Short mmCIF file of C-alpha atoms in Angstrom, two decimals:
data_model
loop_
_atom_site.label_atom_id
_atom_site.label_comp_id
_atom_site.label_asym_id
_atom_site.label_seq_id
_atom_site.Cartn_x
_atom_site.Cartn_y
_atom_site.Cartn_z
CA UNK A 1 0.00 0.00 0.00
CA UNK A 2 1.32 3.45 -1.10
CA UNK A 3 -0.47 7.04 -0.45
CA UNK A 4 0.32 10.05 -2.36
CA UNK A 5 -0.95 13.58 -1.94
CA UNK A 6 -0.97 16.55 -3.39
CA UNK A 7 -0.80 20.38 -2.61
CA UNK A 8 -4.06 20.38 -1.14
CA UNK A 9 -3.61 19.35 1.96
CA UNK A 10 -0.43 18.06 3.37
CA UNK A 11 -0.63 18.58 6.32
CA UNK A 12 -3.75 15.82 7.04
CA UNK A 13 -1.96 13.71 4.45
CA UNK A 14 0.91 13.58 6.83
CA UNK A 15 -1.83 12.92 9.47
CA UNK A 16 -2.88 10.25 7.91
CA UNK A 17 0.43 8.06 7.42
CA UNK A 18 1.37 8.75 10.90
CA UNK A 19 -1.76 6.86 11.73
CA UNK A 20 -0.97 4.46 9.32
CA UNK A 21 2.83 4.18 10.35
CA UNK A 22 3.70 4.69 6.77
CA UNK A 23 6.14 6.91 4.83
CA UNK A 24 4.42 9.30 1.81
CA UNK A 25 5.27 8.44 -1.46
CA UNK A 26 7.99 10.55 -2.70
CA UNK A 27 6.83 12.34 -6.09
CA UNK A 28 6.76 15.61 -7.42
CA UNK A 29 3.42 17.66 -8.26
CA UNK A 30 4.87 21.20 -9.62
CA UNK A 31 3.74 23.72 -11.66
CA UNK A 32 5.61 25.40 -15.55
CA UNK A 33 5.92 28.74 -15.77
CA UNK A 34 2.97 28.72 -17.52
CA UNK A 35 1.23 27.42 -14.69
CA UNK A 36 0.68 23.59 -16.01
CA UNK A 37 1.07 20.69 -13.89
CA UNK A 38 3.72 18.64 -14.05
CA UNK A 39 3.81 15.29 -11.69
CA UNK A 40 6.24 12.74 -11.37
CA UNK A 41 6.18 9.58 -9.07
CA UNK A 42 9.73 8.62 -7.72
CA UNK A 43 8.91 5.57 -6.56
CA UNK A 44 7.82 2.15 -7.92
CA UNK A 45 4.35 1.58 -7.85
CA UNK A 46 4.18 -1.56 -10.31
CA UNK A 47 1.07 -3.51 -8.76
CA UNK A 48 0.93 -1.58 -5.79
CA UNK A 49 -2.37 -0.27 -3.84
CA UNK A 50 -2.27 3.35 -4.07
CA UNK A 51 -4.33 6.27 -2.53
CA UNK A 52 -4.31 9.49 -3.51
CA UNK A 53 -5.07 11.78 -0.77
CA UNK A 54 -6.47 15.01 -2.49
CA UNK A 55 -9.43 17.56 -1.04
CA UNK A 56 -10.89 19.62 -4.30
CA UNK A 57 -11.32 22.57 -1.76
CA UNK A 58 -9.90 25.84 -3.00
CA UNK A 59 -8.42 27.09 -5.78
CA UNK A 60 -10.56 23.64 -6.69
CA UNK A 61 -9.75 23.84 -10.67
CA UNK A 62 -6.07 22.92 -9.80
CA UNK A 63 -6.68 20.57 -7.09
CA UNK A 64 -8.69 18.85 -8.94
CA UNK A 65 -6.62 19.12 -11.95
CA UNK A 66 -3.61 17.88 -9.79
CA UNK A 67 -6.10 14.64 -8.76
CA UNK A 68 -7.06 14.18 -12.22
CA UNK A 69 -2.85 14.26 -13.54
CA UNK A 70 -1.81 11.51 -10.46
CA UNK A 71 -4.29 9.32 -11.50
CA UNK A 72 -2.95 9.40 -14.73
CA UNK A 73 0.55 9.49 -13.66
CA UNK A 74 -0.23 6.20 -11.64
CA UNK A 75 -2.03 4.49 -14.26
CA UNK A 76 0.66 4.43 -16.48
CA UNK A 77 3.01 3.53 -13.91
CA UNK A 78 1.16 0.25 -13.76
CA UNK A 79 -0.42 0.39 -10.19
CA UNK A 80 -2.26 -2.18 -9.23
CA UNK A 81 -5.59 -0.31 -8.26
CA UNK A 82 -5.96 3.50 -7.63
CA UNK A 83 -8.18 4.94 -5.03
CA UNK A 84 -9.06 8.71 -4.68
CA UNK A 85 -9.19 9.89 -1.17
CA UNK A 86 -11.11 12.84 -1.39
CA UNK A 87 -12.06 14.23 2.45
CA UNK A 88 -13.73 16.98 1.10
CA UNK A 89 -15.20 17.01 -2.91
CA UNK A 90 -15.37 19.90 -4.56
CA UNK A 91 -18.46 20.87 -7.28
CA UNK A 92 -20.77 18.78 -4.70
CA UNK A 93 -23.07 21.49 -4.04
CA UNK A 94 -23.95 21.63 -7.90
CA UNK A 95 -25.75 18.33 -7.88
CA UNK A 96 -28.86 18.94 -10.19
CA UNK A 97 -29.72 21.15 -12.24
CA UNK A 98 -30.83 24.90 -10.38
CA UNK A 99 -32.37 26.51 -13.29
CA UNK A 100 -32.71 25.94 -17.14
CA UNK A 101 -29.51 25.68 -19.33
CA UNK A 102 -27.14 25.24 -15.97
CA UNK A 103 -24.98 22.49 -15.76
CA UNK A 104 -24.82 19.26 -12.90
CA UNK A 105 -21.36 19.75 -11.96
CA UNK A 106 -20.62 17.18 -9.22
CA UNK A 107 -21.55 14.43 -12.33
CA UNK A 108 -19.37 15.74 -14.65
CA UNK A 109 -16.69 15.88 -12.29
CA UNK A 110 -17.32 12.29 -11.04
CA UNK A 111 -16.70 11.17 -14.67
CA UNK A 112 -13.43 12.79 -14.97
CA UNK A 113 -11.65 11.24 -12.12
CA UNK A 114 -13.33 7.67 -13.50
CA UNK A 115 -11.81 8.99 -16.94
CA UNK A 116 -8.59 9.31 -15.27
CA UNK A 117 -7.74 6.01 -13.84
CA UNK A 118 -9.51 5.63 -10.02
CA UNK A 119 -10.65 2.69 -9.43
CA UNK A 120 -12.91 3.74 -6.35
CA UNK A 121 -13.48 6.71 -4.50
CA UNK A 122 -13.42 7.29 -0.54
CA UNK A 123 -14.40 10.70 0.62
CA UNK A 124 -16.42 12.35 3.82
CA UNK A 125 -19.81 13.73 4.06
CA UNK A 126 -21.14 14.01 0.70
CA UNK A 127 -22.78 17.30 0.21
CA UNK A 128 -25.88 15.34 -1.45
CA UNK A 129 -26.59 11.53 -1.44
CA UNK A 130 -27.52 11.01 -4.77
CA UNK A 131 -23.40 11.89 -5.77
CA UNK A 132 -22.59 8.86 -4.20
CA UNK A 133 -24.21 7.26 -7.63
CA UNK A 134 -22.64 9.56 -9.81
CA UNK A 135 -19.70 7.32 -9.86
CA UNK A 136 -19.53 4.24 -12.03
CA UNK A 137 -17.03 2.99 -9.08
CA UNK A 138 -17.42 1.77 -5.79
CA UNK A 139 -17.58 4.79 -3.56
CA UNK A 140 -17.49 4.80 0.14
CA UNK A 141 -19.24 7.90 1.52
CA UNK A 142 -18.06 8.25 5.31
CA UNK A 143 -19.77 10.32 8.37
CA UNK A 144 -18.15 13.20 10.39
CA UNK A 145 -21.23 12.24 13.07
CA UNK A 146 -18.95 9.56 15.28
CA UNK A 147 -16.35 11.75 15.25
CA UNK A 148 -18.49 15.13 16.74
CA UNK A 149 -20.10 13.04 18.77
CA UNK A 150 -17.29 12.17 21.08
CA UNK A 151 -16.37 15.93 21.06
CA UNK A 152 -19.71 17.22 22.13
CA UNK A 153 -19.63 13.87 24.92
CA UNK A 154 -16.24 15.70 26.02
CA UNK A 155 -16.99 19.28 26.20
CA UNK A 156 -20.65 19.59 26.77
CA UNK A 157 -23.35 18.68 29.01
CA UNK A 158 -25.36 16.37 26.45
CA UNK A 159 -28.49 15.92 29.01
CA UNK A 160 -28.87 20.24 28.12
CA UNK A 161 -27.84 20.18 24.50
CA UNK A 162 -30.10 20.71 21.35
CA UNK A 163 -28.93 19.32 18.37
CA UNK A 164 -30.04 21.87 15.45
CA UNK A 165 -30.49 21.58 11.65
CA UNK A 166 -29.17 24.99 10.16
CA UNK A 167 -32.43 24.51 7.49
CA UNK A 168 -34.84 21.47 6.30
CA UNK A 169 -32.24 19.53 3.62
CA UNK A 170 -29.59 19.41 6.18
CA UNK A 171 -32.13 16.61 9.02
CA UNK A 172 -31.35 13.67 8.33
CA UNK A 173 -27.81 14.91 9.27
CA UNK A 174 -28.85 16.52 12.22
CA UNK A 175 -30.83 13.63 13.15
CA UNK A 176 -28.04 11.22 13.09
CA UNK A 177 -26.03 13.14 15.56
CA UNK A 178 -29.18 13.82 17.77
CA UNK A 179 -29.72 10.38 18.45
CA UNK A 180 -26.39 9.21 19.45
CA UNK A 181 -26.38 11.24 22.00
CA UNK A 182 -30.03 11.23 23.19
CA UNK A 183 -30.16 14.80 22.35
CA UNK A 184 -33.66 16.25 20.80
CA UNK A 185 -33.92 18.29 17.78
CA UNK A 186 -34.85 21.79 16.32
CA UNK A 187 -34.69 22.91 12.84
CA UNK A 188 -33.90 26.25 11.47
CA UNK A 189 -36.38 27.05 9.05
CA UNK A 190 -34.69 29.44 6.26
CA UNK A 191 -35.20 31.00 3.03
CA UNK A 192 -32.12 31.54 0.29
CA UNK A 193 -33.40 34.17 -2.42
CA UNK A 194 -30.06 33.87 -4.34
CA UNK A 195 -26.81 32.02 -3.68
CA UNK A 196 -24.68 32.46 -0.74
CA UNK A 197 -27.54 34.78 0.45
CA UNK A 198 -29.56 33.11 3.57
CA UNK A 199 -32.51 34.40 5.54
CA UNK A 200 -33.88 32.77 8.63
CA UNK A 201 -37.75 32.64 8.61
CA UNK A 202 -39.17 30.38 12.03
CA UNK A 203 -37.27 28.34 14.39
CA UNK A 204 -38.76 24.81 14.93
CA UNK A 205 -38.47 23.46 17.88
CA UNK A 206 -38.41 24.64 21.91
CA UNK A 207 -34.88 26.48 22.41
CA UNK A 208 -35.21 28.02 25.35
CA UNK A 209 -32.14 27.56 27.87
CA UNK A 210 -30.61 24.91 25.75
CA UNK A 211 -27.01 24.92 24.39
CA UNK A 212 -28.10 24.83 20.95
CA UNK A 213 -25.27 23.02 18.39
CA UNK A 214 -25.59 23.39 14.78
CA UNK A 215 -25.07 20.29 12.79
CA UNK A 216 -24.00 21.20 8.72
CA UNK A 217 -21.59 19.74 6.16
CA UNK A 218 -20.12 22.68 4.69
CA UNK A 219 -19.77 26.43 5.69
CA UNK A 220 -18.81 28.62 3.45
CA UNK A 221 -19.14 32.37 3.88
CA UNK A 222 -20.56 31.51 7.36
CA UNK A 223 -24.02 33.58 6.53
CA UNK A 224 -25.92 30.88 7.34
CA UNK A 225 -24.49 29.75 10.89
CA UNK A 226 -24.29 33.73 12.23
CA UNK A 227 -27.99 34.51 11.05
CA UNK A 228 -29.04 31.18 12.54
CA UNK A 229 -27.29 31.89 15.84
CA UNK A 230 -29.05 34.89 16.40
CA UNK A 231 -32.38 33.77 15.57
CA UNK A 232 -31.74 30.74 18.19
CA UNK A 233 -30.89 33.17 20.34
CA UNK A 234 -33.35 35.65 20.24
CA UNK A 235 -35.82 32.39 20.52
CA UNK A 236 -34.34 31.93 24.18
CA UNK A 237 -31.03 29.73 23.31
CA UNK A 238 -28.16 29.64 26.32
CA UNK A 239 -25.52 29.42 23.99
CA UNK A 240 -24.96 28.32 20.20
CA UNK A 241 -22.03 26.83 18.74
CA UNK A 242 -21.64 24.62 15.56
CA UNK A 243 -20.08 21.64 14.22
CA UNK A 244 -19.21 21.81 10.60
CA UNK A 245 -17.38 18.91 8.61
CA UNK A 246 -16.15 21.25 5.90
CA UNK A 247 -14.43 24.60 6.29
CA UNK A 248 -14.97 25.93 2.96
CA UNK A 249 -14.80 29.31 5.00
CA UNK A 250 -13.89 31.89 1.88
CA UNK A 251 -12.15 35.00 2.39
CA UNK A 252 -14.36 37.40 4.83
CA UNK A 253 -15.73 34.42 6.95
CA UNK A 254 -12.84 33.69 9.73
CA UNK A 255 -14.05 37.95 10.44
CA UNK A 256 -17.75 37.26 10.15
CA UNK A 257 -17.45 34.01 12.71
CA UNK A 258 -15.36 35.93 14.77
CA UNK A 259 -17.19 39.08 15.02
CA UNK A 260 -20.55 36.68 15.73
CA UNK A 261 -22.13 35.29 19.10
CA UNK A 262 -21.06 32.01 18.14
CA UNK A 263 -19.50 30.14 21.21
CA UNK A 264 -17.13 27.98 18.90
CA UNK A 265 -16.98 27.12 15.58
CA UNK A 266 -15.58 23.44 15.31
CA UNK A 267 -14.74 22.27 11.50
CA UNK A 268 -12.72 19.06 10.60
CA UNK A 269 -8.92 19.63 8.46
CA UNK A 270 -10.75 18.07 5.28
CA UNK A 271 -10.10 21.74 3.97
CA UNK A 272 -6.61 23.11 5.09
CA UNK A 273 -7.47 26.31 7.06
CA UNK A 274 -6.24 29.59 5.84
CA UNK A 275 -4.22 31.70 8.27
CA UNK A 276 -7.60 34.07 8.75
CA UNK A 277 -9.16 30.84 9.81
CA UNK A 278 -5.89 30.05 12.06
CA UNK A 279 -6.07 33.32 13.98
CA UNK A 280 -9.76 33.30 14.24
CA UNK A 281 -10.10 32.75 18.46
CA UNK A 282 -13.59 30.86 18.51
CA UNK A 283 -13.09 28.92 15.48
CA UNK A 284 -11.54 24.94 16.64
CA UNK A 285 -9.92 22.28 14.41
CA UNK A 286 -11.15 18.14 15.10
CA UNK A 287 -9.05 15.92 12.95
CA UNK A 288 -10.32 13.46 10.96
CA UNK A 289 -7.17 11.82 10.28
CA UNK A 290 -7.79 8.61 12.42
CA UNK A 291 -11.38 8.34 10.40
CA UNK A 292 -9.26 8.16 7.39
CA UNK A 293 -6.74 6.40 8.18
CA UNK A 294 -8.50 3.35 8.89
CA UNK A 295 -10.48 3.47 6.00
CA UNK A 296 -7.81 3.34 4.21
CA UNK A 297 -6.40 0.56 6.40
CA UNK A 298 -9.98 -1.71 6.01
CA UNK A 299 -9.94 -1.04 1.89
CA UNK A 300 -6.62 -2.13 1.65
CA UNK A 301 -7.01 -5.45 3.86
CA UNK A 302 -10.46 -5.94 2.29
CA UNK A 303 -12.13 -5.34 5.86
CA UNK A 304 -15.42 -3.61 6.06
CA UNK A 305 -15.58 0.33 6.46
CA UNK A 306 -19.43 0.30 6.92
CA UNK A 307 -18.71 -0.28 10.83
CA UNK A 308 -16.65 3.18 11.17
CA UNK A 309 -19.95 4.71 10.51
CA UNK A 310 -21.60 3.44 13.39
#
């Protein structure tokens, strides 16, 4: 077994074979002058199992690009079967089609890294469900939920915690958590009259004196958390913090998160954080790095992975 990354994300790359007790495949991923990708693998990998560990998080065209290039690079080195670790996939919130003549994104890019040479797919929280069959591969869709549960267990008081759904499409996730830990539920209910614009309408559900915690997969500009922690306070909330799998968190949010009356903000390293991220005080990191590491582990022994979901 052999794991290669990219420039995405090192650092949980070099998370992940620390769990694994394995060194990173030596190869090069650099860019011409003209800003082409050039990648070279200076190892063998003639029949050899080998993950690529690769978010498409931003500047996604060239991560993905980068994916898309080792995959190739692989393939015609002759390895034995190519898996694309992908802890956080980019495109996935442009899974149908929005409005006439616009595109389904997340499909199309599905088909290129099948074009390219992986032979499955293992990734984190899935923006949508239906992505999952996008792929003509075998795709293992894992769950941030285990993993925030035991950090709510340690740093809350779960008999006075309310497990809330920042708006309707995001229960099921919401629900998951909620009933690990016994916890009830409330859901935000919230309007979006154009993208990246969110406007809280009702809150659904009995708030009042509860430490509320917001369950999402991605958070972008962080809109969407700061107008729903006011409303859940206003409606009588203690306290309101959130855990989010992805930190998309573009340029602005670390300010807007920090300037809000969210307790904490608590996002896995699927996304290397930016240094506005790093320096924002109420914003904290959970690795996910032992969650991917054993995947990897049970694919490559031919173990189940279903059981690190419950």
């Amino acid at each position: 077994m052999k794991l290669v990354t990219g420039n995405s994300n090192r650092a949980l790359a070099e998370a992940v074979v620390d769990y694994l007790e394995l060194p990173l495949t030596d190869c090069t991923v650099k860019r011409f002058a003209d800003k082409e990708i050039f990648v070279e693998i200076h190892e063998n990998v003639r029949g050899e199992d080998v993950f690529i560990l690769q978010s498409t998080s931003y500047p996604a065209n060239d991560n993905l690009m980068e994916l898309l290039i080792i995959c190739d690079a692989l393939r015609r080195s002759s390895a034995r079967r190519i898996t694309a670790v992908l802890p956080y996939f980019g495109y996935a919130r442009q899974d149908r089609k929005s409005a006439s003549r616009t595109p389904i994104s997340a499909k199309l890019v599905s088909n290129l890294i099948t074009e390219a040479g992986a032979n499955r797919v293992l990734t984190l929280d899935l923006h949508a469900d239906q992505i999952q069959g996008f792929f003509d591969i075998p795709t293992d869709n894992l769950f941030s939920a285990p993993v925030f549960v035991r950090d709510i267990r340690e740093h809350y008081d779960v008999n006075n915690v309310m497990i809330v759904s920042p708006d309707v499409g995001g229960v099921k996730r919401a629900r998951n958590v909620a009933s690990r830990i016994g916890a009830n539920l409330a859901i935000v209910d919230k309007r979006r009259p154009r993208a990246g614009v969110s406007e809280v309408m009702n809150i659904i559900g009995d708030v009042e004196g509860q430490a509320c915690i917001l369950i999402d997969d991605i958070v972008d500009s962080g809109g969407t958390l700061v107008n729903a922690a006011e409303a859940l306070l206003k409606a009588g909330a203690k306290e309101v913090s959130a855990y989010i799998t992805h930190g998309v968190l573009s340029e602005g949010a670390g300010q807007r998160i920090g300037n809000s009356k969210l307790k904490e903000l608590v996002v896995t390293d699927s996304i290397e954080a930016t240094d506005e991220v790093k320096s924002t005080a109420n914003i904290r990191k959970l690795s996910i790095a032992p969650l991917l590491g054993e995947a990897i582990a049970r694919t490559a022994s031919e173990q189940s992975v279903s059981s690190l979901l419950d």
